[in-house]
């Protein structure tokens, strides 16, 4: 008689769940600055066909006037603060005619060396533009601009500063240098020691 042989049941093998590696995130994250809410508003209005073009133009013009007024106010406030920091410029330049000292003046390089750190500290920049309004006349325009957008100008017109000791180009350069000095002094209300009134 055959004997039945009992066998142990096969073990049940449970499969482990497959764990997927999390995607690597770059450490360099790009930060997107928030957009200007005013520009965003104008963009929405421009896309809205129900808004008349004339109304949008009036809103933009109004916004430009507001920005202009704010920029002028910021310019005036910064200029007022800057005045206390602008130094007095000494007249170290000399004009000598036939061996005799005729006059003294504040040299352009001395003015720039003194004012550049002050302008930068208060958010200002100064530049000049040369124009030729009529033949034989130079027009130098000094432009003082502020970081908030407002700017003011001072203009100086004169013929080339001819002299027996200068070429025509040197005469024009003399006028440009003279005009830059005076427009800079005018724009910044700079004080110099003594006043150059002899026209040299």
Tab-separated table of C-alpha atoms in Angstrom:
chain	number	residue	atom	x	y	z
A	1	UNK	CA	0.000	0.000	0.000
A	2	UNK	CA	1.537	3.294	-1.101
A	3	UNK	CA	2.097	5.804	1.558
A	4	UNK	CA	1.209	9.389	0.870
A	5	UNK	CA	4.038	11.791	1.310
A	6	UNK	CA	3.174	15.163	2.629
A	7	UNK	CA	5.106	18.041	1.126
A	8	UNK	CA	5.665	21.414	2.612
A	9	UNK	CA	3.837	24.159	0.719
A	10	UNK	CA	5.939	26.353	-1.559
A	11	UNK	CA	6.871	29.583	0.167
A	12	UNK	CA	5.118	32.634	-1.134
A	13	UNK	CA	7.614	35.203	-2.308
A	14	UNK	CA	6.350	38.752	-2.118
A	15	UNK	CA	7.858	41.193	-4.575
A	16	UNK	CA	9.115	44.434	-3.158
A	17	UNK	CA	7.585	47.535	-4.721
A	18	UNK	CA	9.829	49.235	-7.215
A	19	UNK	CA	11.011	52.532	-5.836
A	20	UNK	CA	11.779	55.092	-8.509
A	21	UNK	CA	14.478	57.593	-7.852
A	22	UNK	CA	13.169	61.074	-7.422
A	23	UNK	CA	14.189	63.386	-10.232
A	24	UNK	CA	17.169	65.541	-9.391
A	25	UNK	CA	16.365	69.181	-8.913
A	26	UNK	CA	18.918	71.667	-10.083
A	27	UNK	CA	20.282	73.760	-7.266
A	28	UNK	CA	20.373	76.835	-9.493
A	29	UNK	CA	16.859	78.177	-9.260
A	30	UNK	CA	15.771	80.974	-11.523
A	31	UNK	CA	14.065	83.752	-9.634
A	32	UNK	CA	11.592	85.651	-11.735
A	33	UNK	CA	11.081	89.192	-10.416
A	34	UNK	CA	7.507	90.337	-10.082
A	35	UNK	CA	6.300	92.398	-12.999
A	36	UNK	CA	5.354	96.037	-12.710
A	37	UNK	CA	1.666	96.066	-11.710
A	38	UNK	CA	1.077	99.208	-13.784
A	39	UNK	CA	2.472	97.584	-16.913
A	40	UNK	CA	0.444	94.466	-16.213
A	41	UNK	CA	-2.706	96.584	-15.963
A	42	UNK	CA	-1.983	98.312	-19.262
A	43	UNK	CA	-1.331	94.949	-20.920
A	44	UNK	CA	-4.724	93.667	-19.774
A	45	UNK	CA	-6.439	96.820	-20.971
A	46	UNK	CA	-4.667	96.632	-24.330
A	47	UNK	CA	-5.906	93.053	-24.848
A	48	UNK	CA	-9.435	93.988	-23.863
A	49	UNK	CA	-11.222	94.910	-27.098
A	50	UNK	CA	-13.998	96.574	-25.103
A	51	UNK	CA	-11.579	99.311	-23.973
A	52	UNK	CA	-11.427	102.173	-26.515
A	53	UNK	CA	-7.972	103.051	-27.806
A	54	UNK	CA	-8.510	106.719	-26.892
A	55	UNK	CA	-9.196	105.813	-23.275
A	56	UNK	CA	-6.072	103.664	-23.104
A	57	UNK	CA	-3.996	106.498	-24.573
A	58	UNK	CA	-5.353	108.940	-21.980
A	59	UNK	CA	-4.517	106.518	-19.172
A	60	UNK	CA	-0.981	106.079	-20.482
A	61	UNK	CA	-0.548	109.863	-20.803
A	62	UNK	CA	-1.799	110.329	-17.240
A	63	UNK	CA	0.626	107.694	-15.978
A	64	UNK	CA	3.498	109.411	-17.797
A	65	UNK	CA	2.625	112.732	-16.143
A	66	UNK	CA	2.528	111.078	-12.716
A	67	UNK	CA	5.924	109.469	-13.307
A	68	UNK	CA	7.335	112.786	-14.525
A	69	UNK	CA	6.116	114.637	-11.425
A	70	UNK	CA	7.523	111.926	-9.151
A	71	UNK	CA	10.869	111.980	-10.977
A	72	UNK	CA	11.096	115.778	-10.635
A	73	UNK	CA	10.314	115.556	-6.916
A	74	UNK	CA	12.995	112.896	-6.446
A	75	UNK	CA	15.474	115.043	-8.403
A	76	UNK	CA	14.776	118.119	-6.263
A	77	UNK	CA	15.020	116.186	-2.996
A	78	UNK	CA	18.315	114.532	-3.980
A	79	UNK	CA	19.720	117.817	-5.314
A	80	UNK	CA	18.902	119.547	-2.044
A	81	UNK	CA	20.735	116.853	-0.079
A	82	UNK	CA	23.688	116.947	-2.461
A	83	UNK	CA	24.255	120.692	-2.073
A	84	UNK	CA	25.677	120.242	1.391
A	85	UNK	CA	28.291	117.783	0.054
A	86	UNK	CA	29.515	119.791	-2.938
A	87	UNK	CA	32.885	121.384	-2.141
A	88	UNK	CA	34.078	124.844	-2.969
A	89	UNK	CA	36.433	124.741	-5.956
A	90	UNK	CA	39.693	126.650	-5.824
A	91	UNK	CA	40.818	128.652	-8.839
A	92	UNK	CA	44.141	126.938	-9.485
A	93	UNK	CA	44.125	127.565	-13.241
A	94	UNK	CA	46.163	130.517	-14.469
A	95	UNK	CA	45.948	132.628	-17.610
A	96	UNK	CA	49.296	134.210	-18.355
A	97	UNK	CA	49.635	136.771	-21.137
A	98	UNK	CA	53.143	137.829	-22.178
A	99	UNK	CA	54.567	136.572	-18.916
A	100	UNK	CA	52.036	138.363	-16.721
A	101	UNK	CA	49.277	136.650	-14.758
A	102	UNK	CA	46.005	137.932	-16.151
A	103	UNK	CA	43.421	135.855	-14.267
A	104	UNK	CA	42.696	132.646	-12.412
A	105	UNK	CA	39.941	130.092	-12.989
A	106	UNK	CA	38.646	126.790	-11.658
A	107	UNK	CA	40.061	124.096	-13.933
A	108	UNK	CA	37.663	121.577	-15.465
A	109	UNK	CA	39.712	118.616	-14.238
A	110	UNK	CA	39.639	119.983	-10.688
A	111	UNK	CA	35.872	120.449	-10.839
A	112	UNK	CA	35.301	116.902	-12.115
A	113	UNK	CA	37.630	115.354	-9.543
A	114	UNK	CA	35.712	117.112	-6.760
A	115	UNK	CA	32.156	116.467	-7.941
A	116	UNK	CA	32.240	112.930	-9.363
A	117	UNK	CA	32.113	111.088	-5.982
A	118	UNK	CA	29.353	113.424	-4.779
A	119	UNK	CA	27.260	112.971	-7.927
A	120	UNK	CA	27.558	109.187	-7.695
A	121	UNK	CA	26.620	109.120	-4.020
A	122	UNK	CA	23.387	111.020	-4.686
A	123	UNK	CA	22.346	109.229	-7.878
A	124	UNK	CA	23.326	111.927	-10.402
A	125	UNK	CA	25.236	111.822	-13.676
A	126	UNK	CA	26.638	114.725	-15.693
A	127	UNK	CA	27.394	114.790	-19.409
A	128	UNK	CA	27.810	117.353	-22.199
A	129	UNK	CA	26.660	117.605	-25.796
A	130	UNK	CA	28.311	119.767	-28.489
A	131	UNK	CA	26.196	121.448	-31.164
A	132	UNK	CA	26.755	123.871	-34.062
A	133	UNK	CA	23.667	126.139	-34.189
A	134	UNK	CA	25.239	128.508	-36.739
A	135	UNK	CA	28.511	128.539	-38.694
A	136	UNK	CA	31.272	129.699	-36.398
A	137	UNK	CA	29.270	129.190	-33.201
A	138	UNK	CA	29.673	126.404	-30.666
A	139	UNK	CA	26.845	125.410	-28.353
A	140	UNK	CA	27.709	123.230	-25.366
A	141	UNK	CA	24.790	121.687	-23.479
A	142	UNK	CA	25.365	120.356	-19.970
A	143	UNK	CA	22.935	117.639	-18.912
A	144	UNK	CA	22.447	116.736	-15.247
A	145	UNK	CA	20.341	113.578	-14.906
A	146	UNK	CA	19.071	111.710	-11.856
A	147	UNK	CA	18.548	107.987	-11.324
A	148	UNK	CA	14.761	108.469	-11.097
A	149	UNK	CA	14.636	109.802	-14.665
A	150	UNK	CA	14.430	113.606	-14.431
A	151	UNK	CA	17.142	115.753	-16.014
A	152	UNK	CA	17.975	119.432	-16.391
A	153	UNK	CA	20.135	121.259	-18.924
A	154	UNK	CA	22.293	124.361	-19.145
A	155	UNK	CA	23.548	125.703	-22.487
A	156	UNK	CA	26.475	127.965	-23.370
A	157	UNK	CA	27.072	129.464	-26.834
A	158	UNK	CA	30.239	131.182	-28.046
A	159	UNK	CA	32.523	131.417	-31.082
A	160	UNK	CA	35.882	129.605	-31.096
A	161	UNK	CA	38.294	131.261	-28.676
A	162	UNK	CA	40.828	132.479	-31.238
A	163	UNK	CA	44.299	133.466	-30.142
A	164	UNK	CA	47.644	134.120	-31.774
A	165	UNK	CA	49.036	131.239	-29.752
A	166	UNK	CA	46.439	128.599	-30.790
A	167	UNK	CA	45.425	126.802	-33.958
A	168	UNK	CA	41.766	126.810	-35.093
A	169	UNK	CA	41.180	123.394	-33.547
A	170	UNK	CA	42.793	124.465	-30.275
A	171	UNK	CA	40.589	127.562	-30.315
A	172	UNK	CA	37.467	125.391	-30.576
A	173	UNK	CA	38.774	123.145	-27.814
A	174	UNK	CA	39.317	126.173	-25.594
A	175	UNK	CA	35.692	127.246	-26.075
A	176	UNK	CA	34.404	123.718	-25.373
A	177	UNK	CA	36.446	123.498	-22.171
A	178	UNK	CA	35.317	126.968	-21.075
A	179	UNK	CA	31.648	126.150	-21.772
A	180	UNK	CA	31.806	122.819	-19.956
A	181	UNK	CA	33.203	124.538	-16.897
A	182	UNK	CA	30.478	127.139	-16.802
A	183	UNK	CA	27.568	124.818	-17.550
A	184	UNK	CA	28.811	122.462	-14.830
A	185	UNK	CA	29.069	125.307	-12.341
A	186	UNK	CA	25.624	126.535	-13.370
A	187	UNK	CA	23.898	123.148	-13.110
A	188	UNK	CA	25.376	122.298	-9.719
A	189	UNK	CA	25.435	125.802	-8.252
A	190	UNK	CA	29.100	125.340	-7.451
A	191	UNK	CA	30.974	128.037	-5.562
A	192	UNK	CA	34.436	129.023	-6.759
A	193	UNK	CA	36.872	131.309	-4.964
A	194	UNK	CA	36.540	134.563	-6.853
A	195	UNK	CA	34.608	135.181	-10.067
A	196	UNK	CA	36.157	135.081	-13.540
A	197	UNK	CA	34.707	138.144	-15.270
A	198	UNK	CA	37.398	138.995	-17.813
A	199	UNK	CA	36.018	136.614	-20.460
A	200	UNK	CA	39.219	134.592	-20.801
